[in-house]
Coordinates of C-alpha atoms in Angstrom, one line a residue:
M19 CA -0.1 0.0 0.0
A20 CA 1.3 3.5 -1.0
R21 CA 1.0 6.5 1.5
I22 CA -2.0 7.8 -0.3
D23 CA -3.8 4.3 0.4
W24 CA -2.9 4.7 4.2
L25 CA -4.4 8.2 4.3
I26 CA -7.5 6.9 2.5
L27 CA -7.8 4.4 5.2
V28 CA -7.1 6.5 8.1
A29 CA -9.6 9.2 7.0
Y30 CA -12.5 6.5 6.6
L31 CA -11.6 5.2 10.1
A32 CA -11.8 8.7 11.7
S33 CA -14.9 9.6 9.8
T34 CA -16.7 6.5 10.9
L35 CA -15.8 7.2 14.5
V36 CA -17.0 10.7 14.3
L37 CA -20.3 9.6 12.7
G38 CA -20.7 7.0 15.5
L39 CA -20.2 9.4 18.4
W40 CA -22.4 11.9 16.8
L41 CA -25.4 9.5 16.5
A42 CA -24.9 8.6 20.1
R43 CA -27.1 11.5 21.0
R44 CA -30.3 9.5 19.6
N45 CA -30.0 7.0 22.4
R46 CA -32.2 7.6 25.3
G47 CA -32.9 4.0 26.4
E48 CA -33.1 0.3 25.3
D49 CA -35.4 0.6 22.5
D50 CA -33.3 3.3 20.9
Y51 CA -30.0 1.4 21.4
F52 CA -31.3 -2.1 20.1
V53 CA -34.0 -1.3 17.8
A54 CA -33.3 2.4 16.8
G55 CA -36.6 3.5 18.2
R56 CA -38.4 1.3 15.6
R57 CA -37.9 4.2 13.0
L58 CA -36.0 2.5 10.2
S59 CA -37.2 2.6 6.6
G60 CA -37.2 -0.7 4.7
W61 CA -34.5 0.6 2.4
L62 CA -32.0 1.4 5.4
A63 CA -32.9 -1.6 7.2
G64 CA -32.6 -3.8 4.0
A65 CA -29.2 -2.1 3.2
S66 CA -28.0 -2.8 6.8
M67 CA -28.8 -6.5 6.5
A68 CA -26.9 -6.8 3.3
A69 CA -23.9 -5.0 4.7
T70 CA -24.0 -7.2 7.8
T71 CA -23.5 -10.4 5.5
F72 CA -21.0 -8.5 3.3
S73 CA -18.2 -8.9 5.8
I74 CA -14.6 -9.2 5.1
D75 CA -14.7 -12.8 5.3
T76 CA -17.4 -13.5 2.5
P77 CA -15.5 -12.6 -0.6
L78 CA -12.5 -14.6 0.9
Y79 CA -14.9 -17.6 1.6
V80 CA -16.4 -17.5 -2.1
A81 CA -12.8 -17.3 -3.6
G82 CA -11.9 -20.3 -1.3
I83 CA -14.7 -22.6 -2.3
V84 CA -14.7 -21.6 -6.0
G85 CA -10.8 -22.2 -6.1
T86 CA -11.1 -25.7 -4.5
R87 CA -14.7 -27.0 -5.5
G88 CA -15.7 -24.9 -8.4
L89 CA -18.8 -22.7 -9.1
A90 CA -21.3 -25.1 -8.0
A91 CA -19.8 -24.9 -4.5
N92 CA -21.8 -21.7 -4.0
W93 CA -24.9 -23.7 -3.4
E94 CA -23.6 -24.0 0.0
W95 CA -24.8 -20.5 0.6
W96 CA -27.1 -20.0 -2.4
G97 CA -29.5 -22.7 -0.9
F98 CA -30.0 -20.1 2.0
G99 CA -31.9 -17.9 -0.6
L100 CA -35.1 -20.1 0.1
A101 CA -34.9 -19.1 3.8
H102 CA -34.4 -15.6 3.0
V103 CA -37.1 -15.5 0.5
A104 CA -39.5 -16.9 3.2
M105 CA -38.1 -14.2 5.6
A106 CA -39.0 -11.4 3.2
V107 CA -42.5 -12.5 2.2
V108 CA -43.7 -14.6 5.0
F109 CA -42.0 -13.7 8.2
A110 CA -41.2 -10.1 8.0
P111 CA -44.6 -8.8 8.7
L112 CA -45.3 -11.4 11.4
W113 CA -42.3 -10.4 13.3
R114 CA -43.0 -6.7 12.9
R115 CA -46.4 -7.3 14.5
S116 CA -45.1 -9.2 17.5
G117 CA -43.4 -6.0 18.7
V118 CA -40.8 -7.7 20.7
L119 CA -37.3 -6.4 21.2
T120 CA -35.4 -9.7 20.3
D121 CA -36.2 -13.1 19.0
A122 CA -35.3 -14.6 22.4
A123 CA -38.0 -12.4 24.1
F124 CA -40.6 -13.6 21.5
T125 CA -40.4 -17.0 23.3
E126 CA -42.4 -15.3 26.2
L127 CA -45.0 -14.0 23.7
R128 CA -45.5 -17.3 22.1
Y129 CA -45.2 -19.5 25.1
G130 CA -45.8 -19.1 28.8
G131 CA -44.6 -20.5 32.4
A132 CA -41.2 -21.8 33.5
A133 CA -40.4 -23.5 30.4
A134 CA -40.7 -20.3 28.4
A135 CA -38.4 -18.6 30.7
W136 CA -35.7 -21.1 30.5
L137 CA -36.0 -21.2 26.7
R138 CA -35.4 -17.5 26.6
G139 CA -32.6 -17.5 28.9
I140 CA -30.7 -20.6 27.3
K141 CA -31.5 -19.2 23.7
A142 CA -30.1 -15.8 24.5
F143 CA -27.0 -17.3 26.1
L144 CA -26.3 -19.6 23.3
L145 CA -26.9 -17.1 20.4
A146 CA -25.0 -14.2 22.3
L147 CA -22.0 -16.1 23.3
P148 CA -20.9 -19.5 21.6
V149 CA -22.6 -18.8 18.1
N150 CA -22.1 -14.8 18.1
C151 CA -18.7 -15.1 19.3
I152 CA -17.8 -17.6 16.5
G153 CA -19.4 -15.3 14.0
I154 CA -17.3 -12.3 15.2
G155 CA -14.1 -14.5 15.3
Y156 CA -14.2 -15.7 11.7
A157 CA -14.6 -11.9 10.7
F158 CA -11.6 -11.2 12.7
L159 CA -10.0 -14.3 11.1
A160 CA -10.6 -13.0 7.6
M161 CA -9.2 -9.5 8.7
R162 CA -6.0 -11.3 9.9
K163 CA -5.7 -13.1 6.7
V164 CA -6.4 -10.0 4.4
V165 CA -3.8 -7.7 6.5
G166 CA -1.2 -10.5 6.1
A167 CA -1.8 -10.9 2.3
L168 CA -1.5 -7.0 1.8
G169 CA 1.8 -7.0 3.7
I170 CA 0.5 -4.8 6.5
V171 CA 1.6 -7.2 9.2
S172 CA 4.2 -10.0 9.4
D173 CA 3.0 -11.7 12.7
Q174 CA 6.4 -10.5 14.4
P175 CA 6.4 -9.2 18.1
V176 CA 6.3 -5.5 18.6
P177 CA 8.7 -4.6 21.6
A178 CA 7.0 -1.3 22.0
A179 CA 3.8 -3.2 23.0
G180 CA 5.3 -5.5 25.3
G181 CA 6.0 -8.4 22.7
V182 CA 2.6 -8.6 21.4
S183 CA 2.6 -9.5 17.6
D184 CA 1.9 -7.0 15.1
T185 CA -1.1 -9.0 13.9
L186 CA -2.7 -9.0 17.3
L187 CA -1.8 -5.5 17.9
L188 CA -3.7 -4.5 14.7
L189 CA -6.7 -6.6 15.6
I190 CA -6.9 -4.8 18.8
I191 CA -6.6 -1.3 17.2
V192 CA -9.4 -2.3 14.6
A193 CA -11.5 -3.8 17.4
A194 CA -11.1 -0.6 19.6
L195 CA -12.3 1.6 16.7
V196 CA -15.3 -0.7 15.9
L197 CA -16.3 -0.7 19.7
A198 CA -16.1 3.1 20.0
Y199 CA -18.6 3.9 17.5
T200 CA -20.8 0.7 18.3
V201 CA -20.9 1.3 22.0
A202 CA -21.6 5.0 21.7
G203 CA -24.0 4.8 18.8
G204 CA -26.0 1.6 19.2
L205 CA -28.1 0.4 16.3
W206 CA -28.4 3.8 14.8
A207 CA -24.7 4.0 14.4
V208 CA -24.7 0.6 13.1
V209 CA -27.2 1.0 10.3
I210 CA -26.1 4.4 9.2
T211 CA -22.5 3.3 9.0
D212 CA -23.7 0.0 7.4
F213 CA -25.3 2.0 4.5
I214 CA -22.2 3.8 3.8
Q215 CA -20.0 0.6 4.2
L216 CA -22.3 -1.3 1.8
I217 CA -21.7 1.3 -1.0
L218 CA -18.0 1.1 -0.4
A219 CA -18.0 -2.6 -0.2
L220 CA -19.9 -2.9 -3.5
L221 CA -17.7 -0.4 -5.3
G222 CA -14.5 -2.3 -3.9
A223 CA -15.8 -5.6 -5.0
A224 CA -16.6 -4.2 -8.6
A225 CA -13.2 -2.5 -8.7
V226 CA -11.2 -5.9 -8.0
A227 CA -13.6 -7.8 -10.4
W228 CA -13.0 -5.5 -13.2
A229 CA -9.2 -5.3 -12.7
A230 CA -9.0 -9.2 -12.4
V231 CA -11.0 -9.9 -15.4
H232 CA -9.1 -7.1 -17.5
A233 CA -5.8 -8.8 -16.2
A234 CA -7.0 -12.2 -17.6
G235 CA -7.6 -10.8 -21.0
G236 CA -11.3 -10.3 -20.7
M237 CA -14.4 -12.4 -20.2
G238 CA -14.0 -14.6 -23.3
P239 CA -10.2 -15.4 -22.9
L240 CA -10.8 -16.0 -19.3
L241 CA -13.5 -18.7 -19.8
E242 CA -11.2 -20.2 -22.5
Q243 CA -8.3 -20.4 -20.0
L244 CA -10.6 -22.0 -17.4
E245 CA -12.0 -24.6 -19.9
A246 CA -8.3 -25.5 -20.8
L247 CA -7.6 -26.5 -17.0
G248 CA -9.6 -29.6 -17.3
R249 CA -11.7 -28.9 -14.4
P250 CA -15.5 -29.1 -15.5
E251 CA -16.6 -28.1 -12.0
L252 CA -15.1 -24.6 -12.4
L253 CA -17.8 -23.3 -14.9
S254 CA -20.7 -25.5 -13.9
I255 CA -23.4 -23.8 -12.1
V256 CA -24.8 -27.2 -10.9
P257 CA -22.8 -30.1 -9.9
W258 CA -23.6 -32.3 -12.7
R259 CA -23.5 -32.3 -16.6
W260 CA -25.4 -33.8 -19.5
E261 CA -23.0 -35.4 -21.8
D262 CA -22.9 -37.8 -24.6
N263 CA -22.9 -40.9 -22.2
G264 CA -25.9 -39.2 -20.2
F265 CA -26.1 -37.7 -16.7
N266 CA -22.6 -37.3 -15.2
W267 CA -22.0 -36.2 -11.6
I268 CA -19.0 -33.8 -11.2
G269 CA -16.9 -35.3 -8.6
G270 CA -14.4 -32.4 -8.5
A271 CA -17.1 -30.1 -7.2
G272 CA -16.7 -31.7 -3.8
I273 CA -20.4 -32.1 -3.3
S274 CA -22.2 -35.4 -3.1
V275 CA -25.4 -36.3 -4.2
S276 CA -26.8 -36.2 -0.5
T277 CA -25.0 -32.9 0.3
F278 CA -26.6 -31.3 -2.7
L279 CA -30.0 -32.5 -1.7
A280 CA -29.5 -31.3 1.8
Y281 CA -28.7 -27.6 0.6
L282 CA -32.0 -27.5 -1.3
T283 CA -34.4 -29.6 0.8
V284 CA -33.1 -29.6 4.4
Q285 CA -30.4 -27.0 5.2
W286 CA -32.7 -23.7 4.7
W287 CA -35.5 -24.8 6.8
S288 CA -33.7 -26.7 9.5
F289 CA -31.2 -24.1 10.4
R290 CA -31.8 -21.8 13.2
R291 CA -32.2 -18.9 10.7
S292 CA -35.3 -20.5 9.2
D293 CA -37.8 -17.7 10.1
G294 CA -35.3 -14.8 9.8
G295 CA -32.2 -15.0 11.9
G296 CA -31.2 -13.0 15.0
E297 CA -29.7 -9.9 13.5
F298 CA -32.1 -9.8 10.5
I299 CA -35.0 -10.0 12.9
Q300 CA -33.5 -7.1 15.0
R301 CA -33.6 -5.0 11.6
M302 CA -37.2 -6.0 10.8
L303 CA -38.3 -5.2 14.3
A304 CA -36.7 -1.9 13.9
T305 CA -38.8 -0.8 11.0
R306 CA -41.5 1.6 11.0
N307 CA -44.3 -0.9 10.0
E308 CA -45.0 -4.4 8.4
Q309 CA -44.6 -3.0 4.8
E310 CA -41.2 -1.4 5.6
A311 CA -40.1 -4.9 7.1
R312 CA -41.1 -6.8 4.1
L313 CA -39.2 -4.2 1.9
A314 CA -36.2 -4.7 3.9
G315 CA -36.2 -8.4 3.2
W316 CA -36.5 -7.6 -0.5
V317 CA -33.7 -5.0 -0.5
F318 CA -31.5 -7.7 1.1
L319 CA -32.3 -10.3 -1.3
V320 CA -31.5 -8.2 -4.3
V321 CA -28.3 -6.9 -3.0
N322 CA -27.0 -10.2 -1.4
Y323 CA -27.8 -12.5 -4.3
L324 CA -28.3 -10.7 -7.5
V325 CA -25.7 -7.8 -7.3
R326 CA -22.7 -9.0 -5.3
S327 CA -22.8 -12.9 -5.9
W328 CA -21.1 -12.6 -9.3
L329 CA -18.6 -9.9 -8.4
W330 CA -17.1 -12.4 -6.0
V331 CA -17.3 -15.2 -8.5
L332 CA -15.4 -13.4 -11.2
V333 CA -12.7 -12.7 -8.9
A334 CA -12.5 -16.2 -7.8
L335 CA -12.5 -17.4 -11.3
A336 CA -9.7 -15.0 -12.6
A337 CA -7.7 -16.1 -9.6
L338 CA -7.5 -19.6 -11.0
V339 CA -5.9 -18.3 -14.1
L340 CA -3.8 -15.4 -12.7
L341 CA -2.6 -17.2 -9.5
P342 CA -2.1 -20.8 -10.7
D343 CA 0.2 -21.5 -7.9
Q344 CA -1.9 -20.0 -5.1
A345 CA -1.7 -22.3 -1.8
D346 CA -4.6 -20.7 -0.1
W347 CA -7.5 -19.8 -2.5
E348 CA -9.2 -17.6 0.3
L349 CA -6.2 -15.3 0.1
S350 CA -6.5 -15.0 -3.8
Y351 CA -9.0 -11.9 -3.4
P352 CA -6.5 -9.6 -1.5
T353 CA -3.7 -10.9 -3.5
L354 CA -5.3 -10.0 -6.8
A355 CA -6.1 -6.6 -5.4
V356 CA -2.5 -5.9 -4.4
Q357 CA -1.1 -7.1 -7.8
F358 CA -3.5 -5.3 -10.3
L359 CA -4.8 -2.3 -8.5
P360 CA -3.1 1.1 -8.7
P361 CA -2.6 3.3 -5.7
V362 CA -5.9 5.3 -4.7
V363 CA -8.1 2.5 -6.1
L364 CA -6.1 -0.2 -3.9
G365 CA -6.8 2.2 -1.0
L366 CA -10.5 2.4 -1.7
V367 CA -10.6 -1.2 -1.9
V368 CA -9.0 -1.8 1.3
V369 CA -11.5 0.6 2.8
S370 CA -14.1 -1.4 1.2
L371 CA -12.7 -4.7 2.9
V372 CA -12.5 -3.0 6.2
A373 CA -15.9 -1.3 5.8
A374 CA -17.4 -4.7 5.2
F375 CA -15.6 -6.2 8.4
M376 CA -16.7 -3.3 10.5
S377 CA -20.3 -3.5 9.4
T378 CA -20.5 -7.4 10.3
V379 CA -18.6 -6.9 13.7
S380 CA -20.7 -3.9 14.8
T381 CA -23.9 -5.6 14.1
S382 CA -22.9 -8.8 15.9
V383 CA -21.6 -6.9 18.8
N384 CA -25.1 -4.7 19.1
W385 CA -27.1 -7.9 18.3
G386 CA -25.4 -9.9 20.9
A387 CA -25.5 -7.4 23.6
S388 CA -29.1 -7.1 23.1
Y389 CA -29.6 -10.7 24.3
L390 CA -27.3 -10.3 27.1
T391 CA -29.0 -7.1 28.3
H392 CA -32.6 -7.4 27.6
D393 CA -33.0 -11.2 27.9
L394 CA -30.6 -12.1 30.6
Y395 CA -29.8 -9.1 32.7
Q396 CA -33.1 -7.3 32.8
R397 CA -35.4 -10.4 32.6
F398 CA -33.6 -12.6 35.2
L399 CA -31.3 -10.2 37.4
R400 CA -32.9 -6.6 37.3
P401 CA -36.3 -6.4 35.9
N402 CA -36.9 -2.9 37.3
A403 CA -33.6 -1.5 35.9
S404 CA -33.8 2.1 34.5
Q405 CA -33.3 2.7 30.9
R406 CA -29.9 4.5 31.8
E407 CA -28.8 1.4 33.6
L408 CA -29.9 -0.8 30.7
L409 CA -27.8 1.4 28.2
L410 CA -24.7 1.1 30.4
V411 CA -25.0 -2.7 30.6
G412 CA -25.5 -2.9 26.9
Q413 CA -22.4 -0.9 26.3
L414 CA -20.4 -3.1 28.8
M415 CA -21.7 -6.3 27.2
S416 CA -20.5 -5.0 23.8
V417 CA -17.0 -4.7 25.0
I418 CA -17.0 -8.3 26.5
L419 CA -18.4 -9.7 23.2
L420 CA -15.6 -8.1 21.1
V421 CA -12.9 -9.3 23.2
L422 CA -14.2 -12.8 23.0
G423 CA -14.6 -12.6 19.3
V424 CA -10.9 -11.6 18.8
I425 CA -9.7 -14.6 21.0
T426 CA -11.9 -16.9 18.7
A427 CA -10.2 -15.4 15.6
L428 CA -6.7 -16.4 17.1
I429 CA -7.7 -20.2 17.3
S430 CA -9.0 -20.8 13.9
D431 CA -7.4 -20.9 10.3
S432 CA -10.1 -21.6 7.7
I433 CA -13.0 -19.3 7.0
G434 CA -14.8 -22.1 5.1
T435 CA -14.4 -24.7 7.9
V436 CA -15.8 -22.3 10.5
F437 CA -18.7 -21.3 8.2
R438 CA -19.7 -25.1 8.0
L439 CA -19.3 -25.5 11.8
V440 CA -21.7 -22.7 12.5
I441 CA -24.3 -24.4 10.0
A442 CA -23.7 -27.6 11.9
I443 CA -24.3 -26.6 15.4
G444 CA -27.4 -24.5 14.3
T445 CA -29.1 -27.3 12.3
G446 CA -32.1 -28.9 13.7
P447 CA -34.4 -26.3 15.5
G448 CA -35.5 -24.7 12.3
V449 CA -38.7 -26.6 11.7
V450 CA -39.8 -25.9 15.1
L451 CA -39.2 -22.1 14.5
V452 CA -41.2 -22.2 11.4
L453 CA -44.1 -24.4 12.8
R454 CA -44.5 -22.1 16.0
W455 CA -46.1 -19.5 13.8
F456 CA -48.5 -21.9 12.2
W457 CA -49.5 -24.6 14.6
W458 CA -50.8 -23.9 18.2
R459 CA -49.6 -27.3 19.6
I460 CA -45.9 -26.3 19.5
N461 CA -44.7 -25.7 22.9
A462 CA -41.7 -24.1 24.8
A463 CA -40.6 -27.7 25.6
A464 CA -40.5 -28.6 22.1
E465 CA -38.5 -25.7 20.9
L466 CA -36.0 -25.9 23.8
A467 CA -35.4 -29.7 23.2
A468 CA -34.9 -28.8 19.4
M469 CA -32.4 -26.1 20.2
L470 CA -30.5 -28.1 22.6
C471 CA -30.5 -31.3 20.7
G472 CA -29.4 -29.7 17.4
F473 CA -26.5 -27.9 19.1
V474 CA -25.3 -31.0 20.8
V475 CA -25.7 -33.4 17.9
G476 CA -24.4 -31.0 15.4
L477 CA -21.2 -30.3 17.5
L478 CA -20.5 -34.0 18.1
T479 CA -21.0 -35.0 14.6
S480 CA -18.6 -32.1 13.5
V481 CA -15.7 -32.3 15.6
V482 CA -15.7 -35.6 17.9
P483 CA -13.7 -38.2 16.0
L484 CA -15.7 -41.5 16.8
L485 CA -18.9 -39.7 15.9
Q486 CA -18.0 -37.4 13.2
I487 CA -19.9 -37.8 9.9
A488 CA -17.6 -36.8 7.1
D489 CA -20.3 -36.2 4.5
Y490 CA -21.7 -32.8 5.0
G491 CA -25.2 -33.7 3.7
Q492 CA -25.5 -36.8 5.6
R493 CA -24.6 -34.9 8.8
L494 CA -27.2 -32.3 8.3
M495 CA -29.7 -35.0 7.7
V496 CA -28.7 -37.0 10.7
T497 CA -28.8 -34.0 12.9
T498 CA -32.1 -32.8 11.7
G499 CA -33.6 -36.3 12.0
L500 CA -32.5 -37.0 15.5
T501 CA -33.5 -33.6 16.5
A502 CA -37.0 -34.1 15.2
L503 CA -37.4 -37.3 16.9
V504 CA -36.4 -35.7 20.3
W505 CA -38.5 -32.6 19.9
L506 CA -41.8 -34.5 18.5
T507 CA -41.3 -36.9 21.7
V508 CA -41.0 -34.0 24.1
M509 CA -43.9 -32.1 22.6
L510 CA -46.3 -35.0 22.9
L511 CA -45.1 -35.8 26.6
T512 CA -45.7 -32.2 27.6
P513 CA -48.9 -30.2 28.0
P514 CA -49.8 -27.6 25.4
E515 CA -49.5 -23.7 26.2
S516 CA -52.6 -22.5 28.3
P517 CA -55.4 -20.8 26.5
D518 CA -54.5 -17.3 28.0
V519 CA -50.9 -17.6 26.3
L520 CA -52.4 -18.6 23.2
E521 CA -54.9 -15.7 23.1
R522 CA -52.2 -13.2 23.7
F523 CA -50.3 -14.5 20.8
V524 CA -53.2 -14.8 18.4
Q525 CA -54.5 -11.1 19.4
T526 CA -51.0 -9.7 18.9
V527 CA -49.7 -11.5 15.7
R528 CA -52.8 -12.8 14.0
P529 CA -51.2 -15.9 12.7
P530 CA -52.3 -17.5 9.5
G531 CA -53.0 -21.1 8.6
P532 CA -55.5 -23.9 9.7
G533 CA -53.3 -24.7 12.6
W534 CA -54.8 -21.6 14.5
D535 CA -58.5 -21.9 13.1
Q536 CA -60.0 -22.9 16.4
W537 CA -58.3 -20.2 18.4
R538 CA -59.0 -17.4 15.9
R539 CA -62.8 -18.4 15.8
R540 CA -62.8 -18.5 19.7
W541 CA -61.4 -14.9 20.1
D542 CA -63.0 -13.6 16.6
V543 CA -59.5 -12.7 15.3
Q544 CA -59.0 -12.5 11.4
A545 CA -55.7 -13.6 10.0
A546 CA -53.8 -10.8 8.3
E547 CA -53.3 -13.2 5.4
T548 CA -54.3 -16.7 4.4
L549 CA -51.6 -19.5 4.4
S550 CA -52.3 -20.3 0.5
T551 CA -51.4 -16.6 -0.3
L552 CA -48.3 -16.7 1.7
L553 CA -47.2 -20.1 0.1
A554 CA -47.8 -18.6 -3.5
R555 CA -45.7 -15.5 -2.8
F556 CA -43.0 -17.8 -1.4
L557 CA -43.0 -19.9 -4.4
F558 CA -43.2 -17.1 -7.0
S559 CA -40.6 -15.0 -5.1
S560 CA -38.2 -18.2 -5.0
G561 CA -38.7 -18.3 -8.8
I562 CA -37.7 -14.4 -9.2
L563 CA -34.7 -14.9 -7.2
F564 CA -33.2 -18.0 -8.5
G565 CA -34.2 -17.4 -12.0
A566 CA -32.5 -14.1 -12.0
L567 CA -29.5 -15.3 -9.9
L568 CA -28.8 -18.2 -12.3
G569 CA -29.9 -16.4 -15.5
S570 CA -27.7 -13.4 -15.1
G571 CA -24.8 -15.7 -14.1
A572 CA -25.3 -17.9 -17.0
F573 CA -25.2 -14.9 -19.5
L574 CA -22.0 -13.8 -17.8
L575 CA -20.4 -17.2 -18.3
H576 CA -21.6 -17.2 -21.9
Q577 CA -24.0 -20.1 -21.3
Q578 CA -26.9 -18.8 -23.1
V579 CA -29.4 -21.6 -22.8
I580 CA -29.2 -21.6 -19.1
G581 CA -29.4 -17.8 -19.3
W582 CA -32.6 -17.5 -21.2
M583 CA -34.3 -20.3 -19.0
G584 CA -33.5 -18.4 -15.9
L585 CA -34.8 -15.1 -17.4
I586 CA -37.9 -16.6 -18.4
V587 CA -38.6 -18.3 -14.9
A588 CA -37.9 -15.0 -13.3
A589 CA -40.3 -13.2 -15.5
I590 CA -43.1 -15.7 -15.3
S591 CA -42.6 -15.6 -11.6
L592 CA -42.8 -11.9 -11.4
L593 CA -46.0 -11.9 -13.3
M594 CA -47.6 -14.5 -11.2
L595 CA -46.5 -12.6 -8.1
R596 CA -48.0 -9.5 -9.2
R597 CA -51.4 -11.3 -10.0
T598 CA -51.3 -12.8 -6.5
G599 CA -51.0 -9.3 -5.1
R600 CA -53.8 -7.9 -7.1
A601 CA -55.9 -10.9 -5.9
V602 CA -55.2 -10.3 -2.4
T603 CA -56.0 -6.5 -2.8
L604 CA -59.4 -7.4 -4.5
V605 CA -60.3 -9.7 -1.5

């Protein structure tokens, strides 16, 4: 990095800190600090959601999986698009109507008694500490890899800092900057800086993609060179091909048949984010109304899948040609930036990576602190705590979470491995999280059993040698199946929630579906939308998303047939979705 690049980076960090401190004046209490006073627009909330997932680790993760397993490996995260569609068109308005502060607090709206209290406390603890700290940790892990690839650090001790390595010292400095504006500004600081960081991150990704493809000679020559490598998985959108001898599964993609089926049929609804996911739910709860919550979901879908997917993929494909001897494909992204970007542009790209990192970490810190403050401290220790006290506790919890995240980053080496571990330990309870909105019989004991069983089984089958299941798809299916057996048994052996608890939920949320018919009739409550309407929206919205995603990528890769097929599916789905909307309006 040249001096001008350093100046750009320092200027960005300083301006972010000033903005966060300036926004701190909006915070008067817990609602302001954790859900921005419920005054966010859908555009701002959706941009914040997209910025949160556009961390410094995600372009490295995509570069790593494409380099080792080819284009089809992206289904590992593309498969979650189905869950995100459901979040946008089905669950966003339901969450906003609930009016809770966190998804852990929702458990005591949906359930009652001691079981609900235990569920809320355990869920808050698991999401705030092990799960959240792993997320913060692999963001810091990616930062560590990037600064090493850029030559900023050499992992050598710094005598002036008491012998601490320069890598750890830099992580501490960056963590302190993130902490300063996050602790002071709360969610307002997070979402406003997220919007700026998202724009920078997208511009940076576009710059690296353009430079990499240009260095490879353009799109046509790049594709020819990739074909010459003799690795059919590199340019195949799906892990199979139709050849002269018939259907041929591509072994080089590293995706077994069971794994691919698990991506599409199990992972997205069995994962703990099946009805939104903590930080996404936080954004939807912070919007002005149900319409803005739904808009936030759509903004996220477009940016996350349609805008940035192929920017990352292009860089990953170009790296295979430009860096043939690369040992760690996750490092190809920053390596290409260093080699092919001139000063100033390189500085802007580095800023974009740092911005992406800061957006994710700041969100995770604020989100995790909301559990520790609202669902543990206030709920179980200080129910009568003042708003000022809760604000101070939230700030203290933010500091603790960030420290634990840095420690996590120092004990891991692979971003992709950590990503898959997070999925494994979160698989199992998703189906209960979906059914609790549509079926009255789901109780707190069933959800608690699903959460704990999924966590334990996922962890054991991922890391314990004698119990480890090597095939990823089989592991997900075993975890989901065992978890289902446990929670169904527990549900049948325990009593349902009381009529008073069910009435409170029905009056507040107005849940759809036949699973609540008897209770809606009993209290004369009209569902906001029918289940058939929601299912139609989900189906057609999924067609729009995946038709556009695969169609645009196929045209980019000069695969015209798949491109036109994707475009036609997206267009028909859009037409049908608009007709569904008009039909609902007429009714």
